Tab-separated table of C-alpha atoms and ligand atoms in Angstrom:
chain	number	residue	atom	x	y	z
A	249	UNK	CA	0.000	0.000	0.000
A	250	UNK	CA	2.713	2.240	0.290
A	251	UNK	CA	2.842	5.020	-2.446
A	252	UNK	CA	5.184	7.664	-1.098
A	253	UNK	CA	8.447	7.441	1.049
A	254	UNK	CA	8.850	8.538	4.782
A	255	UNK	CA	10.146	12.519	3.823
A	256	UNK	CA	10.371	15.124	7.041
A	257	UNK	CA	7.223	16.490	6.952
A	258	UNK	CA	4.217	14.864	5.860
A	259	UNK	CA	1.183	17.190	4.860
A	260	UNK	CA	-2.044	15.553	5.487
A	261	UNK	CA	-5.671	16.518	5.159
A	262	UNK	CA	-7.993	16.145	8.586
A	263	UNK	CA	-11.471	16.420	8.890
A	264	UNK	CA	-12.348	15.903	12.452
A	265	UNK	CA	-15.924	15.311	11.106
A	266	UNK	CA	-18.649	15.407	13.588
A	267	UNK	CA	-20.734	13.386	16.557
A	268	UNK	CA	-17.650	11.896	18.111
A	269	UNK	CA	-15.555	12.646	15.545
A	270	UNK	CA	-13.646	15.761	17.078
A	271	UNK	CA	-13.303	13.978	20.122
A	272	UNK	CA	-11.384	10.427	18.765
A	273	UNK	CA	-9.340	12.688	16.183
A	274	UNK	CA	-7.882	15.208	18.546
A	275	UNK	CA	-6.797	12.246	20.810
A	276	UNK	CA	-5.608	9.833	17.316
A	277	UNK	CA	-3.514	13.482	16.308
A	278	UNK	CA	-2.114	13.651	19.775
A	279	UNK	CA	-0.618	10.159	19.670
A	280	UNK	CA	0.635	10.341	15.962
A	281	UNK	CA	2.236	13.226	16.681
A	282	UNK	CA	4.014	11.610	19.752
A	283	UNK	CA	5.052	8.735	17.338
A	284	UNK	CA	7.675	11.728	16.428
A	285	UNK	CA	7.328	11.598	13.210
A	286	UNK	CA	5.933	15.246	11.228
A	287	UNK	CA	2.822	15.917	9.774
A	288	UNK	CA	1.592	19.215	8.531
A	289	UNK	CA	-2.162	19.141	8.769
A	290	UNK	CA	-4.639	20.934	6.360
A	291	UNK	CA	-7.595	21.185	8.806
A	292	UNK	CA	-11.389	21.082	6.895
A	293	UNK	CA	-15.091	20.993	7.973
A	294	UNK	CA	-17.594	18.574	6.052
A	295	UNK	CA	-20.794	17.767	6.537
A	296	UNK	CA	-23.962	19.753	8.057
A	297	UNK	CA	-21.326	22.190	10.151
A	298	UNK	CA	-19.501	22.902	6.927
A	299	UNK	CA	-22.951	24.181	5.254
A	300	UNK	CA	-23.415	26.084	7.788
A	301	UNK	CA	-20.169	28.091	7.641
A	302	UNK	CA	-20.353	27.969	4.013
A	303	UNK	CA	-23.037	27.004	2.411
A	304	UNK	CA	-21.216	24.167	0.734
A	305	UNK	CA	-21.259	20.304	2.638
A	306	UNK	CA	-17.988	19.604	1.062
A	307	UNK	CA	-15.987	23.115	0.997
A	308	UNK	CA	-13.723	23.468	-2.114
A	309	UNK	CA	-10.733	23.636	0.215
A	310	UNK	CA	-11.761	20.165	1.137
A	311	UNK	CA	-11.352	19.271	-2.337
A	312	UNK	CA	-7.991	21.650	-3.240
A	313	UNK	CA	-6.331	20.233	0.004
A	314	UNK	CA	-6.640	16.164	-0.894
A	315	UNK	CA	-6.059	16.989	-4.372
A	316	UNK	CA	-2.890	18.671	-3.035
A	317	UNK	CA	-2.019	16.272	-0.710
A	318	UNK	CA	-2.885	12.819	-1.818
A	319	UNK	CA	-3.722	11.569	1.653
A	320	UNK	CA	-6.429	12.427	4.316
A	321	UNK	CA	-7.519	11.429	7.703
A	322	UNK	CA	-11.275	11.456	8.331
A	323	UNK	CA	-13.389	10.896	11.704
A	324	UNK	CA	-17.067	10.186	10.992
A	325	UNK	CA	-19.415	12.941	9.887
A	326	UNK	CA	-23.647	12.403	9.782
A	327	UNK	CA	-25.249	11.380	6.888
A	328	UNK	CA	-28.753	12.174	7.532
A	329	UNK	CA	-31.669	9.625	7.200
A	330	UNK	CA	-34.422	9.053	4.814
A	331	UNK	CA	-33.779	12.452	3.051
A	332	UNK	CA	-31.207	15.428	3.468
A	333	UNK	CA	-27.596	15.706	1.901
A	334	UNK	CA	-26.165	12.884	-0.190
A	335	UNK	CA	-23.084	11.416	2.528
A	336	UNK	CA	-19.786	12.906	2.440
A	337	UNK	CA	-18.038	9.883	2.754
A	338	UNK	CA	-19.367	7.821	-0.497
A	339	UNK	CA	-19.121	11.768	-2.207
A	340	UNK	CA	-15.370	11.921	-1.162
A	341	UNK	CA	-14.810	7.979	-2.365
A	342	UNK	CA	-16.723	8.513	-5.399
A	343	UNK	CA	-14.612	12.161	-6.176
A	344	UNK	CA	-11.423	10.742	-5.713
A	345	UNK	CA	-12.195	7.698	-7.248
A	346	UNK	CA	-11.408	5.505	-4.070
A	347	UNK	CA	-12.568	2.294	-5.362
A	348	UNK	CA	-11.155	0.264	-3.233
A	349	UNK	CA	-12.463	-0.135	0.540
A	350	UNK	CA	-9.725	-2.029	2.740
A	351	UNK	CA	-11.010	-3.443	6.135
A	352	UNK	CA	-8.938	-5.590	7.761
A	353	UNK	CA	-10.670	-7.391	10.865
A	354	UNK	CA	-8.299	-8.498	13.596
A	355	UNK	CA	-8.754	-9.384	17.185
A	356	UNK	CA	-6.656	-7.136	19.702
A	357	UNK	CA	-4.571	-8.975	22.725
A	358	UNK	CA	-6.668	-9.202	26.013
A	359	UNK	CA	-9.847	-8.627	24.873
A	360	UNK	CA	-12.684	-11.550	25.268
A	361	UNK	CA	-13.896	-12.591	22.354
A	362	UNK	CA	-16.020	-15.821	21.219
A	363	UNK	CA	-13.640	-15.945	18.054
A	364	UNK	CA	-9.875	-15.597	18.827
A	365	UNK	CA	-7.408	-15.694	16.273
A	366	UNK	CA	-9.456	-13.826	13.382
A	367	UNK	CA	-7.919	-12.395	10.651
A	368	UNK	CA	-10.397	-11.293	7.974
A	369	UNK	CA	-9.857	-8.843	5.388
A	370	UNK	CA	-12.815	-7.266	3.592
A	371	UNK	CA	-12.819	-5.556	0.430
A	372	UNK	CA	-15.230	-3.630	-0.382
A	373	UNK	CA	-16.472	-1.607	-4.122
A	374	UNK	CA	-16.399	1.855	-2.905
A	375	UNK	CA	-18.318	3.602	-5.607
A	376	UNK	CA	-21.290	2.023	-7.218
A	377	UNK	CA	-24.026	-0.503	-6.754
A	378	UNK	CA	-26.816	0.786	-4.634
A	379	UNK	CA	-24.462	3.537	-3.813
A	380	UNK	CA	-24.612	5.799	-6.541
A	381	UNK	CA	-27.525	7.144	-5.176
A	382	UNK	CA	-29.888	7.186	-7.931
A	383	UNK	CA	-33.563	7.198	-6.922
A	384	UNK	CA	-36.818	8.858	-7.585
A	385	UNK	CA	-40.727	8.608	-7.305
A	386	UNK	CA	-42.164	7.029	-10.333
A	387	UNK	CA	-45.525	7.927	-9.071
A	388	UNK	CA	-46.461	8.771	-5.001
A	389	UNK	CA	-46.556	5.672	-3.337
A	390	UNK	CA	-43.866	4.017	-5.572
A	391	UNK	CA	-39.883	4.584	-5.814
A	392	UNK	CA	-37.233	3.212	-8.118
A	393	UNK	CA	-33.690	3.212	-6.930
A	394	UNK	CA	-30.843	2.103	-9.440
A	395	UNK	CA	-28.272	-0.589	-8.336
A	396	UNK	CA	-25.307	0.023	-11.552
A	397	UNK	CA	-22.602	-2.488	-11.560
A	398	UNK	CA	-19.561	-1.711	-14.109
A	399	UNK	CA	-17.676	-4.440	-15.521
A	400	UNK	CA	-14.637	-1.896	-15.133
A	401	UNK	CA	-15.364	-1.353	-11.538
A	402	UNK	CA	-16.050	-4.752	-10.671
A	403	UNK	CA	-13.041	-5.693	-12.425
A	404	UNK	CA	-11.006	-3.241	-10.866
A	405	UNK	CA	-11.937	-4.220	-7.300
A	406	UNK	CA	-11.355	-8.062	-8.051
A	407	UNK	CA	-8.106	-7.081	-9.445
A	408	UNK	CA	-7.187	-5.262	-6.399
A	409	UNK	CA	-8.714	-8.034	-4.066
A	410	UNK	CA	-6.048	-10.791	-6.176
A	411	UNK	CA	-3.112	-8.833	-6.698
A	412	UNK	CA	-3.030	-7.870	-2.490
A	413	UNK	CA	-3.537	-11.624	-1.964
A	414	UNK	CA	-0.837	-12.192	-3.614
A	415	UNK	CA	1.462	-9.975	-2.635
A	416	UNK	CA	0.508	-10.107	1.156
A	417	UNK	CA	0.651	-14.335	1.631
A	418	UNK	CA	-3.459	-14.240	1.443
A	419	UNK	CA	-4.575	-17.461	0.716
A	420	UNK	CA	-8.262	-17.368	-0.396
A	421	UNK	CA	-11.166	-14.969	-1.693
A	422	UNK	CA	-14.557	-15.497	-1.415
A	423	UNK	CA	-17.008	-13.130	-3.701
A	424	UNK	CA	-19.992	-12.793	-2.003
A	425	UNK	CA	-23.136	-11.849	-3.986
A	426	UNK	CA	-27.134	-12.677	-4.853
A	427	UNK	CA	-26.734	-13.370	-8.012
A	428	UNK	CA	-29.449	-15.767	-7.589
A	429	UNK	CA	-31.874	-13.100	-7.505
A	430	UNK	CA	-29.773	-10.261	-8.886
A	431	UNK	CA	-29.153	-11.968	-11.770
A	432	UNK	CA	-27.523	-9.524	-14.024
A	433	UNK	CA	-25.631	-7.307	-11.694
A	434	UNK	CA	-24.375	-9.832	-9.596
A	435	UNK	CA	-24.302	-12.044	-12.288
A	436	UNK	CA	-21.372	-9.581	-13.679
A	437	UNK	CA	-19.753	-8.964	-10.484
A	438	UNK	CA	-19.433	-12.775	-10.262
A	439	UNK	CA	-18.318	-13.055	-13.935
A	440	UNK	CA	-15.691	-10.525	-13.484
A	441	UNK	CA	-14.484	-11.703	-10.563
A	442	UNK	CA	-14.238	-15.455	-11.950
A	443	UNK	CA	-11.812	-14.097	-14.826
A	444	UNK	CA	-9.722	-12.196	-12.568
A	445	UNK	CA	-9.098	-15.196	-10.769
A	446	UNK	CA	-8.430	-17.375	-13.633
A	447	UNK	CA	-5.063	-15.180	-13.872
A	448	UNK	CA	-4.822	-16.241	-9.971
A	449	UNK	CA	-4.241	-19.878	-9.736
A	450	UNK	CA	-2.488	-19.764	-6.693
A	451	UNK	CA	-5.225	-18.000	-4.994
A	452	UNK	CA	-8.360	-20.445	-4.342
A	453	UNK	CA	-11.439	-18.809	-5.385
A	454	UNK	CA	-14.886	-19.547	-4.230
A	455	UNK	CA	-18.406	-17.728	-4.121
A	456	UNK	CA	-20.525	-17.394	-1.720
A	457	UNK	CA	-24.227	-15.882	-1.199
A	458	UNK	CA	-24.658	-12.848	1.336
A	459	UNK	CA	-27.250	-14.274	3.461
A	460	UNK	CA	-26.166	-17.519	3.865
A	461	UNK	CA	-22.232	-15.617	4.175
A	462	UNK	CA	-24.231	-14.137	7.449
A	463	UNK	CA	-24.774	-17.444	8.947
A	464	UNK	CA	-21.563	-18.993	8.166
A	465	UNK	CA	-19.385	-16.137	9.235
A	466	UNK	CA	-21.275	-16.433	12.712
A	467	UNK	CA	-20.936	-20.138	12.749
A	468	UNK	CA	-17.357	-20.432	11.324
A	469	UNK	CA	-15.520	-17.275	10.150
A	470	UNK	CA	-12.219	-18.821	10.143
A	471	UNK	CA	-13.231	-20.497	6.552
A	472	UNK	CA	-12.887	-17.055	5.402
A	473	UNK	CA	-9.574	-15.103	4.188
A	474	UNK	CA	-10.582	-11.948	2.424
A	475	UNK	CA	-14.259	-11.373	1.454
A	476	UNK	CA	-14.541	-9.075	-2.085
A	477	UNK	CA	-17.973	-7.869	-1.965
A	478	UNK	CA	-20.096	-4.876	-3.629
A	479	UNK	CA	-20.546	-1.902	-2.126
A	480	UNK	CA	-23.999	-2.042	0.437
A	481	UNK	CA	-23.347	-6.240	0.824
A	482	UNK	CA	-19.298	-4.680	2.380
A	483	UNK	CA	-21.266	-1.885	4.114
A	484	UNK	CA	-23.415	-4.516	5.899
A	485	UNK	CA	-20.922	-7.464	6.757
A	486	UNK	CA	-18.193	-5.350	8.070
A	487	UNK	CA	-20.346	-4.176	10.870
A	488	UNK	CA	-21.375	-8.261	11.229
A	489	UNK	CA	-17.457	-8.772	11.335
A	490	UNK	CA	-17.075	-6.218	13.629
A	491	UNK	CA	-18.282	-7.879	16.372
A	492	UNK	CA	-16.350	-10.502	15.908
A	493	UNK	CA	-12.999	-8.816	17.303
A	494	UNK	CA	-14.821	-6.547	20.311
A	495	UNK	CA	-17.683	-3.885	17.928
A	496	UNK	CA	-17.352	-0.901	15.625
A	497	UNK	CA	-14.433	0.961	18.127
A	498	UNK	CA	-12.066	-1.232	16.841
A	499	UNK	CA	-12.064	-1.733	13.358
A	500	UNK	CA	-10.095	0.760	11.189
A	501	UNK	CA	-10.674	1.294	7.185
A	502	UNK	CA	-8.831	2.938	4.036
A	503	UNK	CA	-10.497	4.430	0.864
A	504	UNK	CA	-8.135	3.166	-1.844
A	505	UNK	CA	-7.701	4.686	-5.449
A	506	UNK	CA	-4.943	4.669	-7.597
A	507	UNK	CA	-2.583	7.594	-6.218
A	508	UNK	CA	-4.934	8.737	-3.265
A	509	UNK	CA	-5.927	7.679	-0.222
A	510	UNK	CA	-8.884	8.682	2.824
A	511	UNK	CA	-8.246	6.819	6.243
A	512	UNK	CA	-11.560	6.473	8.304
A	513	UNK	CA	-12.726	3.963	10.695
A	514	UNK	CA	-15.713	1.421	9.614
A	515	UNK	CA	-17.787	3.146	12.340
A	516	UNK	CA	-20.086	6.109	12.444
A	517	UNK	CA	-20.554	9.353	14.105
A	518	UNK	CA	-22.158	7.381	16.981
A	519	UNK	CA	-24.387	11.044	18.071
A	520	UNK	CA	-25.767	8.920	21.111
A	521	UNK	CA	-22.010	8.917	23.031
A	522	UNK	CA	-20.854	11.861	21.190
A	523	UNK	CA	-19.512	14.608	23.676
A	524	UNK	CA	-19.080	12.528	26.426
A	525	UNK	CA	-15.456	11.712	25.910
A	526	UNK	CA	-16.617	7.843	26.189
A	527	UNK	CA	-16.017	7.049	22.765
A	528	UNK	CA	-13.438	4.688	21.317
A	529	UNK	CA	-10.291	5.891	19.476
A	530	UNK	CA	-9.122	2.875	18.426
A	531	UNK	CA	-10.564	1.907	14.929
A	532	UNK	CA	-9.785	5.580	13.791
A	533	UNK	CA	-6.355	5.406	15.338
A	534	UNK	CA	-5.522	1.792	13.989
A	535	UNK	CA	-6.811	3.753	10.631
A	536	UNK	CA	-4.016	6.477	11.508
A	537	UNK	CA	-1.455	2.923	11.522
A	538	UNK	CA	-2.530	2.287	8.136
A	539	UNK	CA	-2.055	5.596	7.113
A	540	UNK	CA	1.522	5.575	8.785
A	541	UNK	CA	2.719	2.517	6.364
A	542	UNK	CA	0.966	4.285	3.149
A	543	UNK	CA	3.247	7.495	3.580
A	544	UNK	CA	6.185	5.210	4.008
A	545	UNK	CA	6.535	5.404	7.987
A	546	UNK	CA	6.539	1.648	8.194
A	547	UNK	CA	8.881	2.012	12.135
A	548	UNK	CA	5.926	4.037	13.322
A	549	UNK	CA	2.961	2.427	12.243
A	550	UNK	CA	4.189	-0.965	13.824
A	551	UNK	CA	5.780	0.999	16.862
A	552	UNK	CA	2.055	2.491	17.235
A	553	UNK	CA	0.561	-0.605	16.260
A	554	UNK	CA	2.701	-2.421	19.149
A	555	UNK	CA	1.783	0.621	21.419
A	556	UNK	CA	-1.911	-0.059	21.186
A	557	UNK	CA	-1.463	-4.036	21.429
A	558	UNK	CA	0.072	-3.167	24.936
A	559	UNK	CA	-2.568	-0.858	26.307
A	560	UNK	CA	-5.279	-4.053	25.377
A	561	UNK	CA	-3.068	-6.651	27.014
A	562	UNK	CA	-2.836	-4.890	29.867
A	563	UNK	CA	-6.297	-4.265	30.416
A	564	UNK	CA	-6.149	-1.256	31.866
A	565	UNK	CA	-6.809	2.456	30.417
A	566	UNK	CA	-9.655	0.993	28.381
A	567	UNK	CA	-13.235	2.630	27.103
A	568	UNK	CA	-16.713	1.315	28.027
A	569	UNK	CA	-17.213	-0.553	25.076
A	570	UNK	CA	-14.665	-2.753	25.295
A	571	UNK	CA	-15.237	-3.605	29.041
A	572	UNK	CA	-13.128	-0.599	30.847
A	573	UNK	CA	-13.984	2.515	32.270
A	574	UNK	CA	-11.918	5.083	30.712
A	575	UNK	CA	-12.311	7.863	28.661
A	576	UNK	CA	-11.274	8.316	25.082
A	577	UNK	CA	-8.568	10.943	26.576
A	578	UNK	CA	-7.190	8.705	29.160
A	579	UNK	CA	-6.766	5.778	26.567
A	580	UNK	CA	-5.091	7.934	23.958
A	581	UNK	CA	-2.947	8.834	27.343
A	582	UNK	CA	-1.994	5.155	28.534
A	583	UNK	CA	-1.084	4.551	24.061
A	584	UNK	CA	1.497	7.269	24.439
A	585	UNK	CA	2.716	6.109	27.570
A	586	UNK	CA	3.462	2.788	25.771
A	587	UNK	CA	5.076	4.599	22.972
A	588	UNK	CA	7.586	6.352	25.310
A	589	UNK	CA	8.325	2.557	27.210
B	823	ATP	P1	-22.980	4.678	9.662
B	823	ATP	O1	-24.060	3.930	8.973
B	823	ATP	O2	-23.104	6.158	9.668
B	823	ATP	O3	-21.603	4.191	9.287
B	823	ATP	P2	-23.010	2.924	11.913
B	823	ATP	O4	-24.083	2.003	11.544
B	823	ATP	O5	-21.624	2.394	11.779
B	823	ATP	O6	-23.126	4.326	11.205
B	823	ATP	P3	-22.467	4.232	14.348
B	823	ATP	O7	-22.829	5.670	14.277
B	823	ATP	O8	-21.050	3.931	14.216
B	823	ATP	O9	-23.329	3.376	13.387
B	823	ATP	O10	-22.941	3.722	15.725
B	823	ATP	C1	-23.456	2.435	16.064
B	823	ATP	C2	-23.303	2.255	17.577
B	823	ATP	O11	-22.004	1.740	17.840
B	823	ATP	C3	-23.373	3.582	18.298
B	823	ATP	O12	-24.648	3.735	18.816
B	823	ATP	C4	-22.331	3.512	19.384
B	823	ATP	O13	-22.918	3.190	20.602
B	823	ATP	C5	-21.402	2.402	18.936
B	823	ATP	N1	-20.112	2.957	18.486
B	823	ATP	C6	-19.771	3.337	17.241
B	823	ATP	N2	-18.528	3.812	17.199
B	823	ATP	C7	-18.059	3.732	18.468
B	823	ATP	C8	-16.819	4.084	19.086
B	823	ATP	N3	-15.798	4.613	18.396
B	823	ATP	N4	-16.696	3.895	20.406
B	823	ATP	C9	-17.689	3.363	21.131
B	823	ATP	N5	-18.876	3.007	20.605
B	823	ATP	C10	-19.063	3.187	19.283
């Protein structure tokens, strides 16, 4: 994943976001700052705050500044329900043309879990299916909404999915899909995934429907390696494979495209702890880890990485959700505490 080498001074694009957002990225900033290595960060709004300073829910700084610098870190903002705004994040991924949604699911040391020893990595289309957002009212009482599948997209995600298997030791990949009822669009997906792994005969390919991926994941998730999956099937199972390794505070994501790159945990903006400094840190900050080996600062991200590993083993310093009873401050405390030892 690594595009650029580790330089002096990396200039990054934040956007706290909002609901917890501020609160985990102030904290994730404070400890990758105390990994000592430089950052120069272009600070932006987004979201329903944003309009309201400027009228615009993505401000064209926003765009100038990861245009400029290739790289940003994003906490959570609000996509409204049922009507509003279209959501930042699948505007940003679509924008930048982040097709590639990396979500790697691992457990931590020291936290209880029904399924030790996971190591799942989803990958997810980032900017079509259901996604795109096309819907309207045919008549009142009736709405059509457009799923579009792209052989080039589909394509490009399987050859993504193959080529990291490859490169990182991954064994298997499992498409999952409904092509049984979805016929044509996940009838391509499928097809273009089945000649992308014809060039992959080292990798073993299988397929595998979504619901019955739901049951089998809960019964037996180590038959899984990486999962390649369209956009609102990845949306669904990552929160299902979430759980798996201790809930949504944990588990960190990356927006992939071909020379750009937005870091954001799988999570939302989780408005019913926001403000409380209760919140979780940890699937933005393990985020910030796999933003540290994409800008080339490959010491850091697995001294962080280590750093955070230690703070779970020791069970101590930890938030609510994961069984402690400290604050999103006093765990991003305890990680740099680790750092320094
Ligand atoms: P979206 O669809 O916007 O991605 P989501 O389905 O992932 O949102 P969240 O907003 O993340 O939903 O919140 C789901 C629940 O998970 C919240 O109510 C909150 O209690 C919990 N949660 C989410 N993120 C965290 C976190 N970082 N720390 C602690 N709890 C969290």
């Amino acid at each position: 994943m690594t595009v650029q080498s580790a330089t002096a001074e990396h200039q990054v694009t934040l956007i706290p976001g909002d609901g917890i957002g501020p609160e985990i990225t102030r904290v994730v900033v404070r400890i990758l700052e105390a990994t000592g290595v430089k950052f120069r960060w272009e600070e932006s709004l987004a979201g329903a705050e944003a309009y309201e300073r400027y009228k615009e829910y993505i401000p064209k700084e926003l765009y100038l500044s990861i245009d400029r610098n290739r790289v940003a870190l994003k906490g959570p903002v609000t996509t409204p329900i049922g009507g509003g705004f279209t959501s930042i994040n699948v505007t940003l991924r679509k924008y930048f043309e982040l097709y590639a949604n990396f979500r790697p699911i691992q457990n931590l040391p020291g936290l209880p879990t029904h399924y030790p020893g996971i190591d799942l990595l989803i990958i997810r289309e980032n900017t079509e299916g259901e996604y795109v957002g096309i819907e309207h009212e045919v008549v009142p009482g009736v709405v059509e909404s457009i799923k579009i599948i792209t052989a080039k997209a589909s394509t490009r995600i399987a050859e993504f999915a193959f080529a990291y298997a490859r490169q990182h030791g991954r064994k298997k990949i499992h498409s999952i899909h409904k092509a049984n009822i979805m016929k044509m669009s996940d009838g391509l997906f499928l097809r273009c995934a089945r000649d992308v792994a014809k060039k992959y005969p080292d990798i073993v390919y299988g397929e595998h429907l979504v619901d019955n991926t739901c049951m089998q994941l809960v019964t037996n998730p180590y038959q899984y390696d990486m999962l390649l999956l369209e956009n609102l099937y990845g949306d669904i199972i990552s929160d299902l494979c979430a759980a798996f390794v201790g809930g949504l505070g944990l588990v960190p994501g990356a927006n992939l495209g071909e020379d750009c790159a937005i870091f954001e945990a799988v999570h939302g903006s989780a408005p019913d702890i926001a403000g409380k400094n209760i919140a979780n840190p940890t699937a933005l900050l393990q985020s910030g880890v796999l933003m540290l080996h994409h800008i080339g600062e490959t010491d850091a991200a697995n001294r962080l990485h280590r750093a955070i590993e230690k703070v779970y083993e020791s069970k101590q310093s930890l938030t609510r959700d994961v069984g402690g009873t400290a604050g999103t401050n006093e765990f991003g405390d305890a990680v740099i505490a680790a750092l320094e030892n």
